[in-house]
Every structure is written in structure tokens, then in C-alpha cells.
Short mmCIF file of C-alpha atoms and ligand atoms in Angstrom, two decimals:
data_model
loop_
_atom_site.label_atom_id
_atom_site.label_comp_id
_atom_site.label_asym_id
_atom_site.label_seq_id
_atom_site.Cartn_x
_atom_site.Cartn_y
_atom_site.Cartn_z
CA UNK A 956 0.01 0.03 0.00
CA UNK A 957 1.51 3.36 -1.07
CA UNK A 958 1.10 6.56 -2.97
CA UNK A 959 3.51 6.73 -5.94
CA UNK A 960 4.36 9.70 -7.98
CA UNK A 961 6.30 8.83 -11.26
CA UNK A 962 7.76 11.73 -13.30
CA UNK A 963 5.02 14.07 -12.29
CA UNK A 964 5.04 17.54 -13.95
CA UNK A 965 2.21 20.00 -13.48
CA UNK A 966 1.76 23.08 -15.44
CA UNK A 967 -0.98 25.62 -14.65
CA UNK A 968 -2.55 27.49 -17.58
CA UNK A 969 -0.82 25.38 -20.19
CA UNK A 970 -0.87 27.00 -23.56
CA UNK A 971 -1.74 30.43 -22.18
CA UNK A 972 0.49 33.40 -21.53
CA UNK A 973 0.23 32.74 -17.85
CA UNK A 974 1.66 29.26 -18.23
CA UNK A 975 3.47 28.23 -14.97
CA UNK A 976 5.11 24.89 -14.37
CA UNK A 977 4.65 24.21 -10.56
CA UNK A 978 6.07 20.76 -10.49
CA UNK A 979 9.04 19.42 -12.43
CA UNK A 980 9.46 15.63 -12.78
CA UNK A 981 8.60 14.68 -9.24
CA UNK A 982 9.25 11.03 -8.24
CA UNK A 983 8.05 10.02 -4.76
CA UNK A 984 6.66 7.04 -2.92
CA UNK A 985 4.76 7.54 0.29
CA UNK A 986 4.48 4.27 2.24
CA UNK A 987 1.70 3.16 4.51
CA UNK A 988 2.38 4.07 8.11
CA UNK A 989 4.75 7.04 7.36
CA UNK A 990 4.42 10.34 9.03
CA UNK A 991 5.73 12.65 6.26
CA UNK A 992 6.46 16.39 6.77
CA UNK A 993 6.50 18.57 3.63
CA UNK A 994 8.22 21.90 3.87
CA UNK A 995 9.32 24.72 1.42
CA UNK A 996 9.11 28.32 0.62
CA UNK A 997 5.84 29.79 -0.50
CA UNK A 998 5.49 28.92 -4.27
CA UNK A 999 7.79 25.88 -4.07
CA UNK A 1000 4.97 23.52 -5.05
CA UNK A 1001 3.69 22.08 -1.83
CA UNK A 1002 -0.08 22.68 -2.42
CA UNK A 1003 0.18 21.61 -6.03
CA UNK A 1004 1.99 18.47 -4.94
CA UNK A 1005 -0.52 17.47 -2.23
CA UNK A 1006 -3.45 18.16 -4.54
CA UNK A 1007 -2.20 15.46 -6.86
CA UNK A 1008 -2.41 12.78 -4.05
CA UNK A 1009 -6.13 12.66 -4.05
CA UNK A 1010 -6.76 13.33 -7.66
CA UNK A 1011 -7.87 16.99 -7.22
CA UNK A 1012 -5.28 17.77 -9.87
CA UNK A 1013 -3.97 15.35 -12.54
CA UNK A 1014 -0.38 15.55 -13.83
CA UNK A 1015 0.25 17.34 -17.11
CA UNK A 1016 2.68 14.33 -17.46
CA UNK A 1017 3.54 11.37 -15.43
CA UNK A 1018 1.43 9.28 -13.05
CA UNK A 1019 0.00 9.04 -9.58
CA UNK A 1020 -1.15 5.91 -8.19
CA UNK A 1021 -2.84 5.26 -4.85
CA UNK A 1022 -2.50 1.56 -3.70
CA UNK A 1023 -1.74 0.68 -7.38
CA UNK A 1024 -4.72 2.66 -8.70
CA UNK A 1025 -4.06 5.37 -11.27
CA UNK A 1026 -6.25 8.35 -10.09
CA UNK A 1027 -7.04 9.46 -13.74
CA UNK A 1028 -10.48 8.31 -14.76
CA UNK A 1029 -14.07 8.14 -13.36
CA UNK A 1030 -14.54 4.44 -12.59
CA UNK A 1031 -15.93 3.18 -9.32
CA UNK A 1032 -12.43 1.84 -8.30
CA UNK A 1033 -10.92 5.30 -8.87
CA UNK A 1034 -13.68 6.95 -6.90
CA UNK A 1035 -13.28 4.63 -3.97
CA UNK A 1036 -9.62 4.93 -4.01
CA UNK A 1037 -9.75 8.74 -3.85
CA UNK A 1038 -11.84 8.42 -0.75
CA UNK A 1039 -8.86 6.60 0.86
CA UNK A 1040 -7.02 9.86 0.81
CA UNK A 1041 -8.48 12.39 3.13
CA UNK A 1042 -7.62 16.14 2.74
CA UNK A 1043 -7.76 18.78 5.31
CA UNK A 1044 -7.37 22.09 3.60
CA UNK A 1045 -6.00 25.32 5.16
CA UNK A 1046 -8.70 26.89 7.39
CA UNK A 1047 -11.01 23.76 7.07
CA UNK A 1048 -13.52 25.37 9.29
CA UNK A 1049 -14.46 27.66 6.40
CA UNK A 1050 -15.95 24.57 4.80
CA UNK A 1051 -18.41 23.88 7.55
CA UNK A 1052 -21.90 24.64 6.57
CA UNK A 1053 -24.54 22.34 8.12
CA UNK A 1054 -26.61 23.51 11.07
CA UNK A 1055 -25.48 21.00 13.50
CA UNK A 1056 -22.07 19.34 14.23
CA UNK A 1057 -23.37 15.93 13.77
CA UNK A 1058 -24.83 16.75 10.32
CA UNK A 1059 -21.63 18.29 9.16
CA UNK A 1060 -19.58 15.37 10.14
CA UNK A 1061 -22.13 12.96 8.61
CA UNK A 1062 -22.18 14.70 5.30
CA UNK A 1063 -19.13 12.76 3.80
CA UNK A 1064 -20.19 9.22 4.86
CA UNK A 1065 -23.70 9.85 3.84
CA UNK A 1066 -22.50 10.95 0.36
CA UNK A 1067 -20.59 7.66 0.08
CA UNK A 1068 -23.99 5.84 0.53
CA UNK A 1069 -23.57 4.37 3.99
CA UNK A 1070 -26.83 3.62 5.86
CA UNK A 1071 -27.99 5.63 8.82
CA UNK A 1072 -26.56 3.36 11.41
CA UNK A 1073 -23.18 3.26 9.89
CA UNK A 1074 -23.16 6.94 9.38
CA UNK A 1075 -24.17 7.50 13.10
CA UNK A 1076 -21.40 4.96 14.18
CA UNK A 1077 -18.84 6.86 12.09
CA UNK A 1078 -19.94 10.30 13.46
CA UNK A 1079 -19.75 9.11 17.09
CA UNK A 1080 -16.35 7.45 16.54
CA UNK A 1081 -15.04 10.61 14.69
CA UNK A 1082 -16.34 12.99 17.44
CA UNK A 1083 -14.93 10.82 20.30
CA UNK A 1084 -11.56 10.75 18.42
CA UNK A 1085 -11.21 14.48 18.19
CA UNK A 1086 -12.42 14.91 21.77
CA UNK A 1087 -15.79 16.33 21.25
CA UNK A 1088 -18.43 14.70 23.47
CA UNK A 1089 -21.33 13.31 21.50
CA UNK A 1090 -24.30 14.30 23.72
CA UNK A 1091 -22.86 17.72 24.36
CA UNK A 1092 -22.16 18.73 21.02
CA UNK A 1093 -24.09 16.65 18.37
CA UNK A 1094 -27.02 19.07 18.08
CA UNK A 1095 -24.94 22.35 18.50
CA UNK A 1096 -24.06 24.72 15.71
CA UNK A 1097 -20.64 24.44 14.51
CA UNK A 1098 -20.27 28.11 14.16
CA UNK A 1099 -20.71 28.92 17.79
CA UNK A 1100 -17.53 27.03 18.59
CA UNK A 1101 -13.89 28.33 19.30
CA UNK A 1102 -11.48 28.24 16.41
CA UNK A 1103 -9.77 25.21 17.61
CA UNK A 1104 -12.98 23.28 18.03
CA UNK A 1105 -14.34 24.28 14.66
CA UNK A 1106 -11.24 22.84 13.19
CA UNK A 1107 -11.67 19.63 15.14
CA UNK A 1108 -15.26 19.30 13.67
CA UNK A 1109 -13.63 19.70 10.20
CA UNK A 1110 -11.04 17.16 10.85
CA UNK A 1111 -13.66 14.76 12.36
CA UNK A 1112 -15.65 15.13 9.12
CA UNK A 1113 -12.51 13.79 7.14
CA UNK A 1114 -11.88 11.00 9.70
CA UNK A 1115 -15.51 9.92 9.28
CA UNK A 1116 -14.53 8.84 5.79
CA UNK A 1117 -12.14 6.44 7.32
CA UNK A 1118 -9.17 7.39 5.12
CA UNK A 1119 -5.81 5.33 4.92
CA UNK A 1120 -4.03 8.52 4.11
CA UNK A 1121 -4.55 11.93 5.72
CA UNK A 1122 -3.14 15.12 4.09
CA UNK A 1123 -3.14 18.30 6.28
CA UNK A 1124 -2.24 21.67 4.57
CA UNK A 1125 -0.95 23.96 7.55
CA UNK A 1126 -3.58 22.52 10.06
CA UNK A 1127 -2.45 24.88 12.87
CA UNK A 1128 -2.53 28.18 10.84
CA UNK A 1129 -4.24 31.07 12.76
CA UNK A 1130 -4.65 28.98 15.96
CA UNK A 1131 -3.21 30.05 19.32
CA UNK A 1132 -0.66 27.95 21.09
CA UNK A 1133 -3.34 25.94 23.00
CA UNK A 1134 -5.26 25.24 19.79
CA UNK A 1135 -2.05 24.20 17.95
CA UNK A 1136 -1.15 21.69 20.68
CA UNK A 1137 -4.74 20.20 20.55
CA UNK A 1138 -4.54 19.79 16.83
CA UNK A 1139 -1.19 18.36 16.76
CA UNK A 1140 -2.11 15.97 19.60
CA UNK A 1141 -4.99 14.77 17.62
CA UNK A 1142 -2.80 14.21 14.46
CA UNK A 1143 -0.25 12.30 16.38
CA UNK A 1144 -3.09 10.20 17.97
CA UNK A 1145 -4.49 9.42 14.48
CA UNK A 1146 -1.07 8.18 13.31
CA UNK A 1147 -0.39 6.21 16.34
CA UNK A 1148 -3.64 4.61 17.29
CA UNK A 1149 -5.40 4.27 13.92
CA UNK A 1150 -2.26 3.79 11.81
CA UNK A 1151 -3.12 6.49 9.40
CA UNK A 1152 -0.46 7.60 7.11
CA UNK A 1153 -0.13 11.37 7.69
CA UNK A 1154 1.17 13.93 5.12
CA UNK A 1155 1.66 17.24 6.87
CA UNK A 1156 2.34 20.38 4.97
CA UNK A 1157 3.82 23.11 7.27
CA UNK A 1158 6.22 26.10 7.19
CA UNK A 1159 7.09 25.36 10.77
CA UNK A 1160 10.27 23.07 10.88
CA UNK A 1161 9.94 22.78 14.60
CA UNK A 1162 6.53 21.20 14.47
CA UNK A 1163 7.63 18.86 11.67
CA UNK A 1164 10.81 17.68 13.53
CA UNK A 1165 8.72 16.86 16.58
CA UNK A 1166 6.25 14.62 14.67
CA UNK A 1167 7.36 13.44 11.35
CA UNK A 1168 9.69 10.52 10.69
CA UNK A 1169 10.35 11.69 7.05
CA UNK A 1170 11.00 15.15 5.81
CA UNK A 1171 10.43 16.32 2.18
CA UNK A 1172 11.83 19.68 1.27
CA UNK A 1173 10.29 21.17 -1.88
CA UNK A 1174 12.17 23.89 -3.93
CA UNK A 1175 11.21 25.39 -7.21
CA UNK A 1176 8.71 22.52 -8.07
CA UNK A 1177 11.19 19.65 -7.24
CA UNK A 1178 12.06 17.55 -4.28
CA UNK A 1179 15.28 18.97 -2.92
CA UNK A 1180 15.75 16.72 0.10
CA UNK A 1181 14.03 13.65 1.37
CA UNK A 1182 14.95 11.80 4.38
CA UNK A 1183 15.07 11.63 8.15
CA UNK A 1184 14.42 15.19 9.46
CA UNK A 1185 17.25 15.12 12.18
CA UNK A 1186 19.79 13.80 9.60
CA UNK A 1187 18.66 16.41 7.27
CA UNK A 1188 19.20 19.19 9.84
CA UNK A 1189 22.75 17.79 10.49
CA UNK A 1190 23.90 17.21 7.11
CA UNK A 1191 22.05 19.45 4.76
CA UNK A 1192 22.12 23.00 6.44
CA UNK A 1193 23.39 24.69 3.26
CA UNK A 1194 20.79 23.24 0.95
CA UNK A 1195 17.99 24.11 3.42
CA UNK A 1196 19.21 27.67 3.59
CA UNK A 1197 19.27 27.72 -0.30
CA UNK A 1198 15.63 26.54 -0.26
CA UNK A 1199 14.82 29.33 2.21
CA UNK A 1200 14.03 26.86 5.08
CA UNK A 1201 15.58 27.12 8.48
CA UNK A 1202 16.89 24.50 10.71
CA UNK A 1203 14.87 24.64 13.83
CA UNK A 1204 16.19 26.91 16.42
CA UNK A 1205 16.58 24.13 18.95
CA UNK A 1206 18.58 22.23 16.65
CA UNK A 1207 20.76 25.07 15.68
CA UNK A 1208 21.32 25.91 19.45
CA UNK A 1209 22.33 22.15 20.14
CA UNK A 1210 24.65 22.01 17.18
CA UNK A 1211 26.33 25.33 18.27
CA UNK A 1212 26.87 23.83 21.78
CA UNK A 1213 28.32 20.54 20.41
CA UNK A 1214 30.65 22.52 18.24
CA UNK A 1215 31.89 24.10 21.50
CA UNK A 1216 32.36 20.56 22.84
CA UNK A 1217 29.62 20.71 25.24
CA UNK A 1218 28.13 17.17 25.50
CA UNK A 1219 24.68 17.66 24.50
CA UNK A 1220 22.38 15.21 22.55
CA UNK A 1221 21.91 16.92 19.24
CA UNK A 1222 18.97 14.68 18.30
CA UNK A 1223 16.62 16.28 20.90
CA UNK A 1224 13.45 17.69 19.38
CA UNK A 1225 11.73 18.70 22.62
CA UNK A 1226 13.00 21.85 24.36
CA UNK A 1227 12.40 20.38 27.86
CA UNK A 1228 14.69 17.38 27.18
CA UNK A 1229 17.45 19.60 25.80
CA UNK A 1230 17.14 21.85 28.84
CA UNK A 1231 17.42 18.76 31.18
CA UNK A 1232 20.60 17.77 29.28
CA UNK A 1233 22.20 21.13 29.67
CA UNK A 1234 21.10 21.35 33.31
CA UNK A 1235 22.79 17.95 33.88
CA UNK A 1236 25.93 19.23 32.17
CA UNK A 1237 26.09 22.57 34.23
CA UNK A 1238 25.54 20.57 37.54
CA UNK A 1239 28.55 18.28 36.67
CA UNK A 1240 30.74 21.30 35.78
CA UNK A 1241 29.68 22.94 38.99
CA UNK A 1242 30.45 19.83 41.10
CA UNK A 1243 33.81 19.40 39.42
CA UNK A 1244 34.93 22.80 40.51
P1 ADP B 1538 3.18 26.39 -2.21
O1 ADP B 1538 2.12 25.49 -1.71
O2 ADP B 1538 4.46 25.84 -1.96
O3 ADP B 1538 3.08 27.79 -1.65
P2 ADP B 1538 1.97 26.16 -4.77
O4 ADP B 1538 1.80 24.85 -5.18
O5 ADP B 1538 0.75 26.97 -4.33
O6 ADP B 1538 3.28 26.42 -3.87
O7 ADP B 1538 2.51 27.05 -6.04
C1 ADP B 1538 3.52 26.59 -6.93
C2 ADP B 1538 3.74 27.49 -8.11
O8 ADP B 1538 2.46 27.37 -8.92
C3 ADP B 1538 3.81 29.08 -7.71
O9 ADP B 1538 4.79 29.67 -8.66
C4 ADP B 1538 2.30 29.56 -7.78
O10 ADP B 1538 2.38 30.92 -8.17
C5 ADP B 1538 1.85 28.71 -9.02
N1 ADP B 1538 0.52 28.54 -8.92
C6 ADP B 1538 -0.20 28.06 -7.95
N2 ADP B 1538 -1.45 27.96 -8.20
C7 ADP B 1538 -1.73 28.53 -9.45
C8 ADP B 1538 -2.89 28.72 -10.25
N3 ADP B 1538 -4.04 28.42 -9.81
N4 ADP B 1538 -2.54 29.36 -11.42
C9 ADP B 1538 -1.49 29.67 -11.80
N5 ADP B 1538 -0.28 29.44 -11.03
C10 ADP B 1538 -0.39 28.87 -9.82
#
């Protein structure tokens, strides 16, 4: 099970004066179970890339297959396969429209033709998963919720489709730190507990380094770097800079300390762990005096 892109090139407005090639010969395989972070400067092709993964865009040349099925075409198999890839757009709460939360979450599974009992089961499960109590929230309007809660309803609507792959484009944009932690907590839970393959587009390297086990750096419509985030931070700093992407501040700090022969673990991705390391080191230095 995987999503595979072979020689994918995509040109907007082909044959017009506004022609713009946004992807150039992209080759990529996303395997089941991965947590992939996609990062890159504005205009590097991230959105264009992810819209190919569920067939919203078709390549100008090349192929995209999901679990072996080419997404071009309108057969029942293609339709079902596209539903295996859930997409949470930027500001997904703008797409809420039903008068109650339950109806909004039920919209997708209903459209897929499931009977009432199955739709209800999926709505309950999705709400429980994103931490919205069914009895409290089901009849409420989604428009009276906080920003973070509205986003949870939107994500629940995608989870209710039971996707194998979940693509999220800047899921924490515009949320306060508490809302961000909530959303990221849920995404990590979906990956760990439901085994969903996650593809997260973010401009925040710190967020990606904490969660993703694979990092893809886009630059000028191509994959510039692809690998383990920590290894990329260590080995490819110059290339990251050329792509206009920063190594996370924590990683930068730890590398600078290591270069001064201070024994820190440069693989730390959580600030509190790095602080504990430094504290231990300082204690030892103090005792040695
Ligand atoms: P990112 O998501 O990394 O910001 P995009 O995929 O949105 O990058 O854009 C890649 C390139 O394609 C940019 O040069 C952008 O201007 C161009 N582009 C994006 N959408 C369109 C469109 N609808 N029409 C024409 N050009 C577009």
C-alpha cells in the first residue's frame, strides 16, 4: 500500500500566456504508516503536490497511483480509491456549512452511501476521536465553537470517511498555542492509534521535527531533500538555506553547543529534554569545581 508519483510534472494554464510549471518531474513514494512532513518556501509547489495525491489535480505528464490505482479516470475503483485519501485544507472550518455538528460530520459518509446506522457510528467515533463529547455537541451549531473546536469538527468530517492517508495543509494556521497543541495532539494520535499515514504540509520546521519521521523539502517545484528530519538538519544545512528553510532553532542551538564541545544530545526535538541535558551538564561542571 503506497502513494506513488512517477515523473510528475504539472503546468498551470498550459498554452496560455500565464503558463506556470509548478512541479518538475517529481518522483516520490509515500508508504503506508509513514508520517511525512512537507516543507518549502511559498510557491515551491507544496499545495500543487498534495492536490495530486487525491486526484484533485491530474499531472500534465507522469502518473500518480494510490494503492496501485491510477487516479485518472472516473471508474468506481478510482472513486473509492480517492476516498482513501482524506484532505484537510487550510482553514478547514470555512468549509463547515450544516446547522449541527453531527450533520456536518455525517455529510461525507452519507454521500458515500452508507446507511443511517453506519453513518451514526462513524460520526460518534470521529467525534470521540477528536475529543468532542457526542451528547454535548451533536445538536450544536458548528459556528458557535472556538476556532480550535471548529477545526476539530472539520477534521472529524474527514476522519468519518475512514481514510488510509490523511493530508493536512497547515492545520495549525491561525490557532493560538493551545489550539495548535490540541490539533497536533490529535494528528499524532490518529497516526499512532489508527495507523493512518499522515502527510503534513507546514512551514514550521519545529513542528515537523517533533512529529514526522520523514521530511520532504520542496524547492522550485522539485524534491530537494527527502529523508530523516534529524539527519537532514545535521547534514544539509546549506541546502536547507538555499531553499529558504531554516533548521529549527533548537537544533541550531544544540549544534552550536556541540561544536563548542559541550556534551549535548543534538537529536533532541523537545525543548524540555534539551534543557534537562544542559542542566545535567552544568551540575557536573559545578561539582567538578
Ligand atoms: P506552495 O504551496 O509551496 O506555496 P503552490 O503549489 O501553491 O506552492 O505554487 C507553486 C507555483 O505554482 C507558484 O509559482 C504559484 O504561483 C503557481 N500557482 C499555484 N496555483 C496556481 C494557479 N491556480 N494558477 C497559476 N499558477 C499557480
